[in-house]
């Protein structure tokens, strides 16, 4: 039975309020309001399809082919792709709100769309050949994993790539893989090459997923439908034109010369955080609907209990705070990018703080709903248990976990952050 059949459709007034906010917050001058309206309409039209296949994705641990195909055909996997590369050029903040809305309907779909869009900015590191032959294709869907880095051995014209990475979300629907690799001078070298700083030499690599093996081992507590399997390659040739030094970017190809590249990797990290807001909102939506009902063993509705009212109010406050910090921070950073500025270390710290806070605080909101829902929270026929499982899987993600706030504190104290991605 699909979620729509169970009565889990988001109340119309809440949906309309969110859509109005998405339209209002679109900050990309070049993107017409009709583009945002068109994407919103597509999302609304696809909601019944997403709901109908939600249980299937959970059971099969992979978003259904029908839903993934619909996401591709309607452009959701490339919302953040610049117009100059053939995409709609949606600004990051509006894109994150779309992702939040999708995650509100189905966490796995929202997550996979988030990750596909999160990899779009990495195209800015690519060569002209990569931009024109790969990134500009409507059929290109990116996925990838960064841990552990692969091994790239230098050969004539490029590299021989080997290695197995984890957490390749949406790999069943993707066509290209983007990832990090350590560069070795030869196959026999015991250590990677190093920069003058002593840091290991790393590159970004792009290669067709058909050249890799998907190892379907995604078996987790939550976010089950994302299909975040391991992907392995063995001695695959990657031409130099499909690689790039993974260093701070200042001079991309002209097609990526717009504001998006000035945010570097931080839209990708934000894309990881955005689904948490949708999951928390879905938990609140479901609880409000549950609160209207009167249990058979009592004459009072759940909504009439003071402790429940307090828990709901606190959950809503936490989500509102998380959402405000997240979107306001990226509004600020996007304005800097529009003004031609690159992000300073303090800006990158703000981004990390907003992303980690969004996930951890959304989890706190879901925990409150879990308590308030009582025994309804543990029944598989209701979505509360899924919200609880999903959000607590997200809290473990290395890019947005609570431990990243340690890095924020280190920067505030004038210390060197231990998280290497602050250098980008």
CSV table of C-alpha atoms in Angstrom, one decimal:
chain,number,residue,atom,x,y,z
A,1,UNK,CA,0.0,0.0,0.0
A,2,UNK,CA,1.5,3.4,-1.0
A,3,UNK,CA,1.8,6.3,1.4
A,4,UNK,CA,-0.9,8.2,-0.5
A,5,UNK,CA,-3.4,5.4,0.2
A,6,UNK,CA,-2.5,5.6,3.9
A,7,UNK,CA,-3.6,9.2,4.1
A,8,UNK,CA,-0.1,10.6,4.3
A,9,UNK,CA,-0.6,13.3,1.6
A,10,UNK,CA,0.8,16.6,2.9
A,11,UNK,CA,-2.0,19.0,3.8
A,12,UNK,CA,-2.7,21.4,0.9
A,13,UNK,CA,-2.3,24.5,3.0
A,14,UNK,CA,1.2,23.4,4.1
A,15,UNK,CA,2.2,22.6,0.6
A,16,UNK,CA,1.0,25.9,-0.7
A,17,UNK,CA,2.8,27.8,2.0
A,18,UNK,CA,6.1,26.0,1.1
A,19,UNK,CA,5.6,26.7,-2.7
A,20,UNK,CA,5.1,30.4,-2.0
A,21,UNK,CA,8.3,30.5,0.0
A,22,UNK,CA,10.2,28.7,-2.8
A,23,UNK,CA,9.1,31.2,-5.3
A,24,UNK,CA,9.9,34.1,-3.0
A,25,UNK,CA,13.3,32.9,-2.2
A,26,UNK,CA,14.5,32.3,-5.7
A,27,UNK,CA,17.6,34.5,-6.0
A,28,UNK,CA,19.0,33.8,-9.4
A,29,UNK,CA,18.3,36.8,-11.5
A,30,UNK,CA,18.7,34.9,-14.8
A,31,UNK,CA,16.2,32.3,-13.9
A,32,UNK,CA,12.6,33.4,-14.7
A,33,UNK,CA,9.8,32.8,-12.2
A,34,UNK,CA,8.2,30.6,-14.9
A,35,UNK,CA,11.1,28.2,-14.5
A,36,UNK,CA,10.6,27.9,-10.8
A,37,UNK,CA,6.8,27.6,-11.3
A,38,UNK,CA,7.4,24.9,-14.0
A,39,UNK,CA,9.6,22.9,-11.7
A,40,UNK,CA,7.1,23.2,-8.8
A,41,UNK,CA,4.3,22.0,-11.1
A,42,UNK,CA,6.4,19.0,-12.3
A,43,UNK,CA,7.1,18.1,-8.7
A,44,UNK,CA,3.4,18.3,-7.7
A,45,UNK,CA,2.5,16.2,-10.7
A,46,UNK,CA,5.0,13.5,-9.8
A,47,UNK,CA,4.1,13.3,-6.1
A,48,UNK,CA,1.6,10.5,-6.6
A,49,UNK,CA,4.1,8.5,-8.6
A,50,UNK,CA,6.8,9.0,-5.9
A,51,UNK,CA,4.3,8.0,-3.1
A,52,UNK,CA,3.1,4.9,-5.0
A,53,UNK,CA,6.7,3.6,-5.2
A,54,UNK,CA,8.0,4.6,-1.8
A,55,UNK,CA,7.5,1.3,-0.1
A,56,UNK,CA,9.0,-0.5,-3.1
A,57,UNK,CA,12.1,1.6,-2.8
A,58,UNK,CA,12.4,0.9,0.9
A,59,UNK,CA,12.1,-2.9,0.3
A,60,UNK,CA,14.4,-3.0,-2.7
A,61,UNK,CA,16.9,-0.6,-1.2
A,62,UNK,CA,16.8,1.4,-4.4
A,63,UNK,CA,14.5,4.1,-5.9
A,64,UNK,CA,12.3,2.5,-8.5
A,65,UNK,CA,13.3,2.7,-12.1
A,66,UNK,CA,10.0,4.5,-13.0
A,67,UNK,CA,10.7,7.3,-10.4
A,68,UNK,CA,14.3,7.7,-11.4
A,69,UNK,CA,13.3,7.9,-15.0
A,70,UNK,CA,10.8,10.6,-14.2
A,71,UNK,CA,13.4,12.5,-12.2
A,72,UNK,CA,15.7,12.4,-15.2
A,73,UNK,CA,13.1,13.3,-17.8
A,74,UNK,CA,11.8,16.2,-15.8
A,75,UNK,CA,15.3,17.6,-15.1
A,76,UNK,CA,15.4,17.2,-11.4
A,77,UNK,CA,18.8,15.5,-11.4
A,78,UNK,CA,20.4,18.7,-12.9
A,79,UNK,CA,18.5,21.6,-11.4
A,80,UNK,CA,21.7,23.3,-10.4
A,81,UNK,CA,23.5,22.8,-13.7
A,82,UNK,CA,24.3,26.3,-15.2
A,83,UNK,CA,22.3,27.5,-18.2
A,84,UNK,CA,25.5,27.8,-20.1
A,85,UNK,CA,26.0,24.0,-19.7
A,86,UNK,CA,22.4,23.3,-20.8
A,87,UNK,CA,20.8,23.2,-17.3
A,88,UNK,CA,18.0,25.3,-15.8
A,89,UNK,CA,20.5,27.2,-13.7
A,90,UNK,CA,18.5,27.1,-10.5
A,91,UNK,CA,20.3,29.0,-7.7
A,92,UNK,CA,21.4,26.8,-4.8
A,93,UNK,CA,19.0,28.1,-2.2
A,94,UNK,CA,16.0,27.5,-4.4
A,95,UNK,CA,17.4,24.1,-5.4
A,96,UNK,CA,17.7,23.2,-1.7
A,97,UNK,CA,14.1,24.1,-1.1
A,98,UNK,CA,13.0,21.8,-3.9
A,99,UNK,CA,15.1,19.0,-2.4
A,100,UNK,CA,13.5,19.7,1.0
A,101,UNK,CA,10.1,19.4,-0.6
A,102,UNK,CA,10.9,16.1,-2.3
A,103,UNK,CA,12.3,14.7,0.9
A,104,UNK,CA,9.1,15.6,2.6
A,105,UNK,CA,7.4,13.3,0.2
A,106,UNK,CA,10.1,10.6,0.1
A,107,UNK,CA,13.5,10.8,1.8
A,108,UNK,CA,15.2,8.5,-0.7
A,109,UNK,CA,14.0,10.4,-3.7
A,110,UNK,CA,14.9,13.7,-2.1
A,111,UNK,CA,18.4,12.4,-1.2
A,112,UNK,CA,19.2,11.0,-4.6
A,113,UNK,CA,18.1,14.2,-6.3
A,114,UNK,CA,20.2,16.1,-3.7
A,115,UNK,CA,23.3,14.1,-4.4
A,116,UNK,CA,23.0,14.3,-8.2
A,117,UNK,CA,22.7,18.1,-7.9
A,118,UNK,CA,25.5,18.2,-5.3
A,119,UNK,CA,27.9,16.7,-7.8
A,120,UNK,CA,26.9,19.3,-10.5
A,121,UNK,CA,29.3,22.0,-9.2
A,122,UNK,CA,32.3,19.6,-9.6
A,123,UNK,CA,31.9,20.0,-13.3
A,124,UNK,CA,33.6,23.4,-12.9
A,125,UNK,CA,36.9,21.6,-12.2
A,126,UNK,CA,36.6,19.8,-15.5
A,127,UNK,CA,38.3,20.5,-18.9
A,128,UNK,CA,36.6,22.0,-21.9
A,129,UNK,CA,36.2,18.5,-23.4
A,130,UNK,CA,34.5,17.2,-20.2
A,131,UNK,CA,32.2,20.1,-20.0
A,132,UNK,CA,31.1,19.9,-23.7
A,133,UNK,CA,30.9,16.1,-24.0
A,134,UNK,CA,29.7,15.0,-20.6
A,135,UNK,CA,28.3,17.8,-18.4
A,136,UNK,CA,26.2,19.4,-21.2
A,137,UNK,CA,24.3,16.2,-21.9
A,138,UNK,CA,20.7,16.0,-20.6
A,139,UNK,CA,21.3,12.3,-20.0
A,140,UNK,CA,24.3,12.8,-17.7
A,141,UNK,CA,23.5,12.0,-14.1
A,142,UNK,CA,26.4,12.1,-11.7
A,143,UNK,CA,27.0,10.1,-8.6
A,144,UNK,CA,30.1,9.3,-6.6
A,145,UNK,CA,31.8,8.4,-3.4
A,146,UNK,CA,34.9,9.9,-1.9
A,147,UNK,CA,35.8,7.4,0.8
A,148,UNK,CA,38.2,5.8,0.5
A,149,UNK,CA,40.0,7.6,-2.3
A,150,UNK,CA,40.8,5.5,-5.4
A,151,UNK,CA,44.3,4.9,-6.7
A,152,UNK,CA,45.2,6.7,-9.9
A,153,UNK,CA,48.5,5.6,-11.6
A,154,UNK,CA,50.0,7.9,-14.1
A,155,UNK,CA,50.2,6.6,-17.7
A,156,UNK,CA,50.4,8.2,-21.1
A,157,UNK,CA,47.4,10.3,-21.7
A,158,UNK,CA,45.8,9.9,-18.3
A,159,UNK,CA,45.6,7.5,-15.4
A,160,UNK,CA,44.8,3.9,-14.7
A,161,UNK,CA,42.2,3.9,-11.9
A,162,UNK,CA,41.5,1.3,-9.3
A,163,UNK,CA,39.6,1.1,-6.0
A,164,UNK,CA,36.3,0.6,-4.3
A,165,UNK,CA,34.4,3.4,-2.8
A,166,UNK,CA,31.4,3.4,-0.5
A,167,UNK,CA,28.2,5.4,-0.3
A,168,UNK,CA,27.6,5.9,-4.0
A,169,UNK,CA,24.0,7.1,-3.7
A,170,UNK,CA,21.8,6.8,-6.8
A,171,UNK,CA,24.4,4.7,-8.6
A,172,UNK,CA,21.7,2.6,-10.2
A,173,UNK,CA,20.3,5.6,-12.0
A,174,UNK,CA,23.6,7.5,-12.6
A,175,UNK,CA,25.6,7.5,-15.9
A,176,UNK,CA,28.8,9.0,-14.7
A,177,UNK,CA,30.8,8.7,-11.5
A,178,UNK,CA,32.8,11.6,-9.9
A,179,UNK,CA,35.3,10.8,-7.2
A,180,UNK,CA,38.6,11.6,-5.6
A,181,UNK,CA,41.8,9.6,-6.2
A,182,UNK,CA,45.3,9.7,-4.9
A,183,UNK,CA,48.0,10.0,-7.6
A,184,UNK,CA,50.8,7.4,-7.8
A,185,UNK,CA,53.8,7.7,-10.1
A,186,UNK,CA,53.7,4.0,-10.9
A,187,UNK,CA,51.8,0.8,-10.0
A,188,UNK,CA,54.7,-0.2,-7.7
A,189,UNK,CA,54.9,3.1,-5.8
A,190,UNK,CA,54.2,2.6,-2.1
A,191,UNK,CA,53.1,6.2,-1.5
A,192,UNK,CA,51.2,8.8,-3.5
A,193,UNK,CA,52.9,11.8,-5.0
A,194,UNK,CA,52.9,14.8,-2.7
A,195,UNK,CA,52.5,18.6,-3.1
A,196,UNK,CA,55.2,20.9,-1.8
A,197,UNK,CA,53.1,21.3,1.3
A,198,UNK,CA,53.5,17.6,2.0
A,199,UNK,CA,49.9,16.8,1.4
A,200,UNK,CA,49.1,13.8,-0.9
A,201,UNK,CA,48.3,14.8,-4.5
A,202,UNK,CA,44.6,14.3,-5.2
A,203,UNK,CA,42.6,14.6,-8.4
A,204,UNK,CA,38.9,14.5,-9.3
A,205,UNK,CA,38.1,11.8,-11.8
A,206,UNK,CA,35.0,11.4,-14.0
A,207,UNK,CA,34.3,8.1,-15.8
A,208,UNK,CA,31.2,6.2,-17.1
A,209,UNK,CA,29.5,4.0,-14.6
A,210,UNK,CA,29.3,1.2,-17.2
A,211,UNK,CA,33.1,0.8,-16.7
A,212,UNK,CA,32.5,0.1,-13.0
A,213,UNK,CA,31.0,-2.7,-10.9
A,214,UNK,CA,28.1,-1.9,-8.6
A,215,UNK,CA,28.3,-4.0,-5.5
A,216,UNK,CA,24.8,-4.0,-4.2
A,217,UNK,CA,25.5,-4.1,-0.5
A,218,UNK,CA,23.5,-1.2,0.8
A,219,UNK,CA,21.8,-2.6,3.9
A,220,UNK,CA,21.3,0.0,6.6
A,221,UNK,CA,19.0,1.2,9.4
A,222,UNK,CA,17.5,4.1,7.4
A,223,UNK,CA,17.7,5.9,4.1
A,224,UNK,CA,17.2,2.4,2.7
A,225,UNK,CA,15.9,3.3,-0.7
A,226,UNK,CA,18.9,5.4,-1.8
A,227,UNK,CA,20.8,2.5,-3.2
A,228,UNK,CA,24.1,3.9,-1.8
A,229,UNK,CA,26.1,0.9,-2.9
A,230,UNK,CA,29.8,0.3,-3.1
A,231,UNK,CA,31.3,0.9,-6.6
A,232,UNK,CA,34.6,-0.7,-7.7
A,233,UNK,CA,36.8,-0.2,-10.7
A,234,UNK,CA,39.9,-2.2,-11.6
A,235,UNK,CA,42.6,-0.7,-13.9
A,236,UNK,CA,40.2,1.6,-15.8
A,237,UNK,CA,41.8,4.1,-18.1
A,238,UNK,CA,40.7,7.7,-17.4
A,239,UNK,CA,41.9,10.3,-19.9
A,240,UNK,CA,43.6,13.3,-18.5
A,241,UNK,CA,40.7,15.5,-19.9
A,242,UNK,CA,38.4,13.7,-17.5
A,243,UNK,CA,40.4,14.5,-14.4
A,244,UNK,CA,41.4,17.7,-12.6
A,245,UNK,CA,43.6,18.6,-9.6
A,246,UNK,CA,41.4,18.7,-6.6
A,247,UNK,CA,42.5,22.1,-5.4
A,248,UNK,CA,40.8,25.5,-4.9
A,249,UNK,CA,39.2,26.6,-8.1
A,250,UNK,CA,39.6,30.1,-9.5
A,251,UNK,CA,39.6,29.8,-13.4
A,252,UNK,CA,37.0,27.3,-14.7
A,253,UNK,CA,36.1,26.9,-18.3
A,254,UNK,CA,33.9,29.8,-19.6
A,255,UNK,CA,30.7,27.6,-19.3
A,256,UNK,CA,31.2,27.5,-15.5
A,257,UNK,CA,32.5,31.1,-15.1
A,258,UNK,CA,29.2,32.2,-13.4
A,259,UNK,CA,28.6,32.5,-9.7
A,260,UNK,CA,28.1,28.8,-8.8
A,261,UNK,CA,31.8,27.9,-9.0
A,262,UNK,CA,32.7,30.6,-6.5
A,263,UNK,CA,30.9,28.5,-3.8
A,264,UNK,CA,33.3,25.7,-4.5
A,265,UNK,CA,32.2,22.4,-2.8
A,266,UNK,CA,29.8,24.1,-0.4
A,267,UNK,CA,26.6,23.6,-2.5
A,268,UNK,CA,27.5,19.9,-2.5
A,269,UNK,CA,27.8,19.8,1.3
A,270,UNK,CA,24.5,21.7,1.7
A,271,UNK,CA,22.8,19.2,-0.6
A,272,UNK,CA,23.6,16.5,1.9
A,273,UNK,CA,21.9,18.6,4.7
A,274,UNK,CA,18.8,19.8,2.8
A,275,UNK,CA,16.9,16.4,3.0
A,276,UNK,CA,17.0,16.5,6.8
A,277,UNK,CA,14.7,19.5,6.8
A,278,UNK,CA,12.2,17.7,4.6
A,279,UNK,CA,12.3,14.6,6.8
A,280,UNK,CA,11.6,16.7,9.9
A,281,UNK,CA,8.8,18.5,8.2
A,282,UNK,CA,7.2,15.3,7.1
A,283,UNK,CA,7.3,14.0,10.7
A,284,UNK,CA,5.6,17.1,11.9
A,285,UNK,CA,3.0,16.9,9.1
A,286,UNK,CA,2.2,13.3,9.9
A,287,UNK,CA,1.9,14.1,13.6
A,288,UNK,CA,-0.5,16.9,13.1
A,289,UNK,CA,-2.7,14.6,11.1
A,290,UNK,CA,-2.4,11.9,13.8
A,291,UNK,CA,-3.3,14.5,16.5
A,292,UNK,CA,-6.7,15.0,15.0
A,293,UNK,CA,-7.7,11.4,15.8
A,294,UNK,CA,-9.2,10.1,19.0
A,295,UNK,CA,-7.7,6.7,20.2
A,296,UNK,CA,-10.2,4.0,20.8
A,297,UNK,CA,-9.1,3.6,24.4
A,298,UNK,CA,-9.7,7.2,25.5
A,299,UNK,CA,-12.2,10.0,24.9
A,300,UNK,CA,-9.5,12.6,24.5
A,301,UNK,CA,-7.6,13.2,21.3
A,302,UNK,CA,-3.8,13.3,21.2
A,303,UNK,CA,-4.0,16.9,20.4
A,304,UNK,CA,-5.7,17.7,23.7
A,305,UNK,CA,-2.7,16.7,25.8
A,306,UNK,CA,-0.6,19.6,27.1
A,307,UNK,CA,2.7,17.6,27.0
A,308,UNK,CA,2.0,16.7,23.4
A,309,UNK,CA,1.3,20.3,22.5
A,310,UNK,CA,4.6,21.3,24.0
A,311,UNK,CA,6.5,18.7,22.2
A,312,UNK,CA,5.0,19.6,18.9
A,313,UNK,CA,5.7,23.3,19.5
A,314,UNK,CA,9.3,22.6,20.4
A,315,UNK,CA,9.8,20.4,17.4
A,316,UNK,CA,8.4,23.2,15.1
A,317,UNK,CA,10.6,25.8,16.7
A,318,UNK,CA,13.7,23.6,16.3
A,319,UNK,CA,12.9,23.0,12.6
A,320,UNK,CA,12.2,26.7,12.0
A,321,UNK,CA,15.6,27.6,13.6
A,322,UNK,CA,17.4,25.0,11.5
A,323,UNK,CA,15.8,26.0,8.3
A,324,UNK,CA,16.3,29.7,8.9
A,325,UNK,CA,20.0,29.3,9.7
A,326,UNK,CA,20.5,27.0,6.7
A,327,UNK,CA,18.8,29.1,4.1
A,328,UNK,CA,19.9,32.5,5.4
A,329,UNK,CA,23.5,31.4,5.4
A,330,UNK,CA,23.4,30.2,1.8
A,331,UNK,CA,21.4,33.3,0.8
A,332,UNK,CA,24.3,35.3,2.1
A,333,UNK,CA,26.9,33.1,0.4
A,334,UNK,CA,25.1,33.2,-2.9
A,335,UNK,CA,25.0,37.0,-2.8
A,336,UNK,CA,28.7,37.0,-2.3
A,337,UNK,CA,29.1,34.8,-5.3
A,338,UNK,CA,26.8,37.0,-7.4
A,339,UNK,CA,29.0,39.9,-6.4
A,340,UNK,CA,32.0,38.1,-7.7
A,341,UNK,CA,33.5,37.1,-4.4
A,342,UNK,CA,34.9,33.8,-3.4
A,343,UNK,CA,34.3,32.3,0.1
A,344,UNK,CA,36.8,33.0,2.8
A,345,UNK,CA,37.6,30.5,5.5
A,346,UNK,CA,35.1,32.2,7.9
A,347,UNK,CA,32.4,31.9,5.2
A,348,UNK,CA,33.1,28.2,4.7
A,349,UNK,CA,32.9,27.8,8.5
A,350,UNK,CA,29.5,29.4,8.4
A,351,UNK,CA,28.4,27.0,5.7
A,352,UNK,CA,29.6,24.0,7.7
A,353,UNK,CA,27.9,25.3,10.9
A,354,UNK,CA,24.6,25.8,9.0
A,355,UNK,CA,24.7,22.3,7.4
A,356,UNK,CA,25.6,20.4,10.6
A,357,UNK,CA,23.1,22.4,12.6
A,358,UNK,CA,20.4,21.7,10.1
A,359,UNK,CA,20.9,17.9,10.4
A,360,UNK,CA,21.4,17.6,14.2
A,361,UNK,CA,18.5,20.0,15.0
A,362,UNK,CA,16.2,18.3,12.5
A,363,UNK,CA,17.0,15.0,14.3
A,364,UNK,CA,16.1,16.6,17.6
A,365,UNK,CA,12.8,17.7,16.1
A,366,UNK,CA,12.1,14.2,14.8
A,367,UNK,CA,13.0,12.8,18.3
A,368,UNK,CA,10.4,15.0,19.9
A,369,UNK,CA,7.7,13.8,17.4
A,370,UNK,CA,8.8,10.2,18.0
A,371,UNK,CA,8.1,10.7,21.8
A,372,UNK,CA,4.9,12.6,21.2
A,373,UNK,CA,3.5,9.9,18.9
A,374,UNK,CA,3.7,7.2,21.5
A,375,UNK,CA,3.0,3.7,20.2
A,376,UNK,CA,2.1,5.0,16.8
A,377,UNK,CA,5.7,5.9,16.3
A,378,UNK,CA,6.8,2.2,16.3
A,379,UNK,CA,4.2,0.8,13.9
A,380,UNK,CA,5.4,0.0,10.4
A,381,UNK,CA,2.1,1.0,8.8
A,382,UNK,CA,2.9,4.6,9.8
A,383,UNK,CA,5.8,6.7,8.6
A,384,UNK,CA,7.1,7.9,12.0
A,385,UNK,CA,9.5,5.0,12.3
A,386,UNK,CA,10.9,5.7,8.9
A,387,UNK,CA,11.4,9.4,9.7
A,388,UNK,CA,13.2,8.3,12.9
A,389,UNK,CA,15.5,5.8,11.1
A,390,UNK,CA,16.2,8.1,8.2
A,391,UNK,CA,17.2,11.2,10.2
A,392,UNK,CA,19.5,9.2,12.4
A,393,UNK,CA,21.3,7.8,9.4
A,394,UNK,CA,21.8,11.3,8.1
A,395,UNK,CA,23.3,12.4,11.4
A,396,UNK,CA,26.2,9.9,10.8
A,397,UNK,CA,27.2,11.4,7.5
A,398,UNK,CA,30.8,12.6,7.7
A,399,UNK,CA,30.1,15.9,5.9
A,400,UNK,CA,27.3,17.1,8.2
A,401,UNK,CA,27.7,15.2,11.4
A,402,UNK,CA,27.9,16.9,14.8
A,403,UNK,CA,31.6,16.3,14.9
A,404,UNK,CA,32.0,18.8,12.1
A,405,UNK,CA,31.0,21.5,14.6
A,406,UNK,CA,34.3,20.8,16.2
A,407,UNK,CA,35.9,22.1,13.0
A,408,UNK,CA,33.8,25.2,13.2
A,409,UNK,CA,35.0,25.8,16.8
A,410,UNK,CA,38.6,25.3,15.8
A,411,UNK,CA,38.3,28.0,13.1
A,412,UNK,CA,36.6,30.4,15.6
A,413,UNK,CA,39.5,29.8,18.0
A,414,UNK,CA,42.1,30.6,15.3
A,415,UNK,CA,43.2,26.9,15.1
A,416,UNK,CA,43.9,24.9,12.0
A,417,UNK,CA,40.7,22.8,11.2
A,418,UNK,CA,41.3,19.1,11.0
A,419,UNK,CA,38.7,18.7,8.2
A,420,UNK,CA,40.6,18.9,4.9
A,421,UNK,CA,37.7,20.1,2.8
A,422,UNK,CA,37.9,23.6,4.5
A,423,UNK,CA,40.8,24.2,2.1
A,424,UNK,CA,38.5,24.2,-0.9
